[in-house]
mmCIF file of C-alpha atoms and ligand atoms in Angstrom:
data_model
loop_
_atom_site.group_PDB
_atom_site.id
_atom_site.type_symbol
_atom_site.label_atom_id
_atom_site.label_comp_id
_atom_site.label_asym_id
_atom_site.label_seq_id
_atom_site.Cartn_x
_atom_site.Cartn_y
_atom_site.Cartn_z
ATOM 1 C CA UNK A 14 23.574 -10.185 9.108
ATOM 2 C CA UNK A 15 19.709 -9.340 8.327
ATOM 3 C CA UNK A 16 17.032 -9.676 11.090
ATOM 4 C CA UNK A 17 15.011 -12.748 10.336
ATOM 5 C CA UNK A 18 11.853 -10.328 10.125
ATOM 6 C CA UNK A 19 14.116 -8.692 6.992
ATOM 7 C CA UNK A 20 14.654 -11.795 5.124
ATOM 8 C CA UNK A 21 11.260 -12.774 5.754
ATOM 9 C CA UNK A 22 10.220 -9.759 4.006
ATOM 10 C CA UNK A 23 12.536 -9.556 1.253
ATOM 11 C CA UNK A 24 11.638 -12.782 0.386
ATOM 12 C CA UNK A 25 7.886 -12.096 0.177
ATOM 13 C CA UNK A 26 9.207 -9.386 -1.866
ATOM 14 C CA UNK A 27 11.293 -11.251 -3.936
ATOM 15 C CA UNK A 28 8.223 -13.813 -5.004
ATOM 16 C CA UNK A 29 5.687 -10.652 -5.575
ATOM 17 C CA UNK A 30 7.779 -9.490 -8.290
ATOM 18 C CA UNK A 31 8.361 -13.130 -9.565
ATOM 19 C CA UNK A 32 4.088 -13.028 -9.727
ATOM 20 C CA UNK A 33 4.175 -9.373 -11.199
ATOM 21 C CA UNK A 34 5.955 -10.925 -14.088
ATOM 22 C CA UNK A 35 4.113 -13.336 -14.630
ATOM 23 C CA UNK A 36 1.119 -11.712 -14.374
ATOM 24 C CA UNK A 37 2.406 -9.302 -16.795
ATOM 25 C CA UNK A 38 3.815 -12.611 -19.253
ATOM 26 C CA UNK A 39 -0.215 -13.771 -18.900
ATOM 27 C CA UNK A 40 -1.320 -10.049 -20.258
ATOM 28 C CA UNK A 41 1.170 -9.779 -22.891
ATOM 29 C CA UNK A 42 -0.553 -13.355 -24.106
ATOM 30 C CA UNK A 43 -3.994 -12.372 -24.049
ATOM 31 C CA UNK A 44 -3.079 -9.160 -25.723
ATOM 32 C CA UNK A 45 -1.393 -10.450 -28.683
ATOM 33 C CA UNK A 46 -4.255 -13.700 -29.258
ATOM 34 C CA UNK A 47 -6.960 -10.525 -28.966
ATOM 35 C CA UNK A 48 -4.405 -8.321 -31.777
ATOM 36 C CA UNK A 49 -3.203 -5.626 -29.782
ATOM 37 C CA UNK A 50 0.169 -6.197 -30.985
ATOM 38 C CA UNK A 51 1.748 -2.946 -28.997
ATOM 39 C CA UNK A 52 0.225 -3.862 -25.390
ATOM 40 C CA UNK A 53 1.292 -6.929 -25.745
ATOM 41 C CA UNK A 54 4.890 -6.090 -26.278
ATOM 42 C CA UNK A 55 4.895 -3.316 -23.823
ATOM 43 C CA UNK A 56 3.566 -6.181 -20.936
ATOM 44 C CA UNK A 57 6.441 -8.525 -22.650
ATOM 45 C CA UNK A 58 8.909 -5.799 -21.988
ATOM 46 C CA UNK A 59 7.199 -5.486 -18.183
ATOM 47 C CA UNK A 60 7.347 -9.336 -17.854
ATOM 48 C CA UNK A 61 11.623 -8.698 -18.774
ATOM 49 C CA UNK A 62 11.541 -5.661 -15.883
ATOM 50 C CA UNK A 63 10.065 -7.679 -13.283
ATOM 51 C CA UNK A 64 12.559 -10.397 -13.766
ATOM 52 C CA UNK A 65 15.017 -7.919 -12.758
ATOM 53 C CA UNK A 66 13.671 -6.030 -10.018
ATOM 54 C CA UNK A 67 13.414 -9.621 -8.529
ATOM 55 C CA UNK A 68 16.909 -10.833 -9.471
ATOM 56 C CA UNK A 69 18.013 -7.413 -7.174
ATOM 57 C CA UNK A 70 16.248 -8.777 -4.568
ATOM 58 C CA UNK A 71 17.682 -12.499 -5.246
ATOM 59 C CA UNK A 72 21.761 -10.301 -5.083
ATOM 60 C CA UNK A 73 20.434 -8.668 -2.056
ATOM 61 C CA UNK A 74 19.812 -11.866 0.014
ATOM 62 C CA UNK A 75 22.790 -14.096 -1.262
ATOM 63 C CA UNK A 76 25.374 -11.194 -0.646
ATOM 64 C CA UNK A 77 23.871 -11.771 2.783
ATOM 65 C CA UNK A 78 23.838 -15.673 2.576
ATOM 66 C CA UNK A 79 20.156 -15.434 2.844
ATOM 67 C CA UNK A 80 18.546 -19.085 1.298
ATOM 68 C CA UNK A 81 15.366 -18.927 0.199
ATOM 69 C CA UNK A 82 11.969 -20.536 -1.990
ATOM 70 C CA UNK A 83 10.930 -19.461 -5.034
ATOM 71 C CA UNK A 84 7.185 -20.176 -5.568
ATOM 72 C CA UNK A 85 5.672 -19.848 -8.780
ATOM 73 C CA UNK A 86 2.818 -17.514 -8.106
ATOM 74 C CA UNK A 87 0.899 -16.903 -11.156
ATOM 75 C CA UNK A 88 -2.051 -14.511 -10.389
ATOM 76 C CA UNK A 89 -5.388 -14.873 -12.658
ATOM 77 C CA UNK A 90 -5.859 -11.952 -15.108
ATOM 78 C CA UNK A 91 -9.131 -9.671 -16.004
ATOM 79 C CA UNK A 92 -9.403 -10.001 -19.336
ATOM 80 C CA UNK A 93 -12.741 -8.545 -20.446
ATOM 81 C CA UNK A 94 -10.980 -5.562 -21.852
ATOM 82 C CA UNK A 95 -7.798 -3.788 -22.634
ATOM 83 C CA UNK A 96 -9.218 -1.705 -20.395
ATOM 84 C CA UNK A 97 -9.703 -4.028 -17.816
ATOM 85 C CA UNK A 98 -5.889 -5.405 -17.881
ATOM 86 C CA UNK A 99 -4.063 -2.101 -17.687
ATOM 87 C CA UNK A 100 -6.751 -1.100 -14.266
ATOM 88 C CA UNK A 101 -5.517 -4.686 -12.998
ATOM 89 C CA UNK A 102 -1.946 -3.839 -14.187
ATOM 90 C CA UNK A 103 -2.560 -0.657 -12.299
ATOM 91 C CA UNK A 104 -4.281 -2.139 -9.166
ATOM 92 C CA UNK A 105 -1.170 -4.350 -9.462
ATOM 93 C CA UNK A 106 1.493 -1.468 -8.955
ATOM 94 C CA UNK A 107 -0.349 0.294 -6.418
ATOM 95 C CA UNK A 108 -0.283 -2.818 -4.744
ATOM 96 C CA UNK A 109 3.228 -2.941 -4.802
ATOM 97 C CA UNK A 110 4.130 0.179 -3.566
ATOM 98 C CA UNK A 111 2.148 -0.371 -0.882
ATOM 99 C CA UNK A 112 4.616 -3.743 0.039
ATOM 100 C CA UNK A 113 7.592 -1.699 -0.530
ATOM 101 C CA UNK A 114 6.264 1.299 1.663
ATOM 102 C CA UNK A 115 5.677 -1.269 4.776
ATOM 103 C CA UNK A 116 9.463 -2.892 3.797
ATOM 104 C CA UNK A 117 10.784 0.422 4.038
ATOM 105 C CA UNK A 118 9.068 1.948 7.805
ATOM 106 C CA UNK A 119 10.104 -1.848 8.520
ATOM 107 C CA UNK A 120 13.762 -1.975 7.978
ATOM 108 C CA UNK A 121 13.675 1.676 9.173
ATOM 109 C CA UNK A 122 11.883 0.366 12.887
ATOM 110 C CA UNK A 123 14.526 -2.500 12.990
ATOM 111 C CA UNK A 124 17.511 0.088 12.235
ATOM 112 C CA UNK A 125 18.595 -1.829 9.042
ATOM 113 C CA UNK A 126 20.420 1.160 7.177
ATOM 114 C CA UNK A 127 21.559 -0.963 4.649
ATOM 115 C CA UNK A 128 18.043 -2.790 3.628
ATOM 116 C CA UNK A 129 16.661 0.419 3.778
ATOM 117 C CA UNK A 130 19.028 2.496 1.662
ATOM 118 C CA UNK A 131 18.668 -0.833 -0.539
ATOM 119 C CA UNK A 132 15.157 -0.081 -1.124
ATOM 120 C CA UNK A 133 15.118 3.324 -1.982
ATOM 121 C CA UNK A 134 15.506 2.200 -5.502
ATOM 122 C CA UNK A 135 12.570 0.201 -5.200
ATOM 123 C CA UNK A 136 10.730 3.507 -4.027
ATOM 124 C CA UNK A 137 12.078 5.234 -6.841
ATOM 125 C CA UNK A 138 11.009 2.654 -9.855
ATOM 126 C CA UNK A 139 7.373 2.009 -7.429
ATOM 127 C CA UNK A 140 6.487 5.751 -7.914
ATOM 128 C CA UNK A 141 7.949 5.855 -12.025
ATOM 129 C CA UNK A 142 5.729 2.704 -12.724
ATOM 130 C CA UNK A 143 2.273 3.898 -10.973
ATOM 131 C CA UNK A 144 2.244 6.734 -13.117
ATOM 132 C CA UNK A 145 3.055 5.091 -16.380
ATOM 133 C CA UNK A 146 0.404 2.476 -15.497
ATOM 134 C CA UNK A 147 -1.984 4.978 -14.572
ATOM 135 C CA UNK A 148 -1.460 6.936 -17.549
ATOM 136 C CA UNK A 149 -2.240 4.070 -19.983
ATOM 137 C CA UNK A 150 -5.415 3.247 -17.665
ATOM 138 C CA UNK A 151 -6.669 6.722 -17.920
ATOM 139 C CA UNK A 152 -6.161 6.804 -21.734
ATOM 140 C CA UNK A 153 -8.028 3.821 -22.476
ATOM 141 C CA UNK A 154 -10.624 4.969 -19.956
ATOM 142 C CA UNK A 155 -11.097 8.095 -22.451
ATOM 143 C CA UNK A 156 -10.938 5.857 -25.331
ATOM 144 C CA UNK A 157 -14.535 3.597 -24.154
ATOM 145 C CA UNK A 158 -15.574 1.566 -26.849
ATOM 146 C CA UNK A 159 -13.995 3.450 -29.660
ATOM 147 C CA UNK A 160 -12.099 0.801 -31.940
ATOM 148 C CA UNK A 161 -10.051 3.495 -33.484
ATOM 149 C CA UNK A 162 -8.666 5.467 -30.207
ATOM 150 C CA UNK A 163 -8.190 1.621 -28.932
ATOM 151 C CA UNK A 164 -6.171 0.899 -31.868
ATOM 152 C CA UNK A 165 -4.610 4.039 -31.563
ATOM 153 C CA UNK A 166 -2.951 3.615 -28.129
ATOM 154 C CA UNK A 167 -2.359 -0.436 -28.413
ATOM 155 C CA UNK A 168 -0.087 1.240 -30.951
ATOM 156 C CA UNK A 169 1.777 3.798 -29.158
ATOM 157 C CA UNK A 170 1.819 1.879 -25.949
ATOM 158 C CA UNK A 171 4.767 -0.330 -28.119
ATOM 159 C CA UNK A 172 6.996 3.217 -27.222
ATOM 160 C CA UNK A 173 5.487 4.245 -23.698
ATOM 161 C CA UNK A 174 8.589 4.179 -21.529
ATOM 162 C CA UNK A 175 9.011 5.756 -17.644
ATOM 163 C CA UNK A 176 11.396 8.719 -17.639
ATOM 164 C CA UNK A 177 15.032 8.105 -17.130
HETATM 165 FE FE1 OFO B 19 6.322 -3.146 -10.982
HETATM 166 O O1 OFO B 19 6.970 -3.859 -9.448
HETATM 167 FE FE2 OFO B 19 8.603 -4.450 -9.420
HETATM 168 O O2 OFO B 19 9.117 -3.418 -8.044
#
């Protein structure tokens, strides 16, 4: 049986990556209306991870008949720039790893073993996604204004994937 501080925690868990998705589903949109065809698949495929890194955490609390609310969260998006979505996107993961960090030296105060050997995954995919994020950010940063080199990586970005 989890600590109520635990399923209090997963939960808030649980609806941050429901709002990662969607605030990834809300990029992928205003990519594709402004014709960066690649971003906005690579956010689409984001959206599709989200989903699942949330659905974990809806397995997690059922197998430990855990009820809980789903709220819609749907944060607003910066959309000045391509730019400016993947530093949100970016901002976004950072963010995240910071929740996950205080979920793990939580369950690890309370002596849950089993939330936090759950979440080492989480740690895992936290640390794969900053870097992918931050290495989009930092390309477009180099690219400025430069239609071409903008073109160029709303392109490849259709293939960037994290390392296995
Ligand atoms: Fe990208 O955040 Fe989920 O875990």
């Amino acid at each position: 049986m989890l600590k109520k501080e635990i399923e209090k925690r997963l939960t808030q868990q649980l609806n941050l990556e429901f709002s990662s998705a969607n605030l990834y589903l809300q990029m992928s949109a205003w990519c594709c209306r402004q014709g960066f065809d690649g971003a906005a698949s690579f956010l689409k495929a984001h959206f599709q991870e989200e989903i699942q890194h949330m659905l974990r955490l809806v397995d997690y609390l059922n197998d430990h008949d855990v009820s809980f609310v789903i709220e819609a969260i749907t944060p607003p998006i910066e959309s000045k720039s391509l730019a400016a979505i993947f530093e949100q996107a970016y901002q976004h993961e950072c963010c995240n790893t910071k929740k996950i960090d205080e979920l793990v030296s939580i369950a690890k105060d309370l002596k849950d073993s089993s939330t936090f050997h759950f979440l080492q995954w989480y740690v895992a995919e936290q640390s794969e996604e900053e870097k992918l994020f931050k290495s989009i950010r930092n390309k477009l940063r180099l690219a400025g204004k430069s239609e071409s080199s903008l073109l160029l990586i709303d392109q490849n970005s259709r293939t960037y994937v994290k390392s296995p």
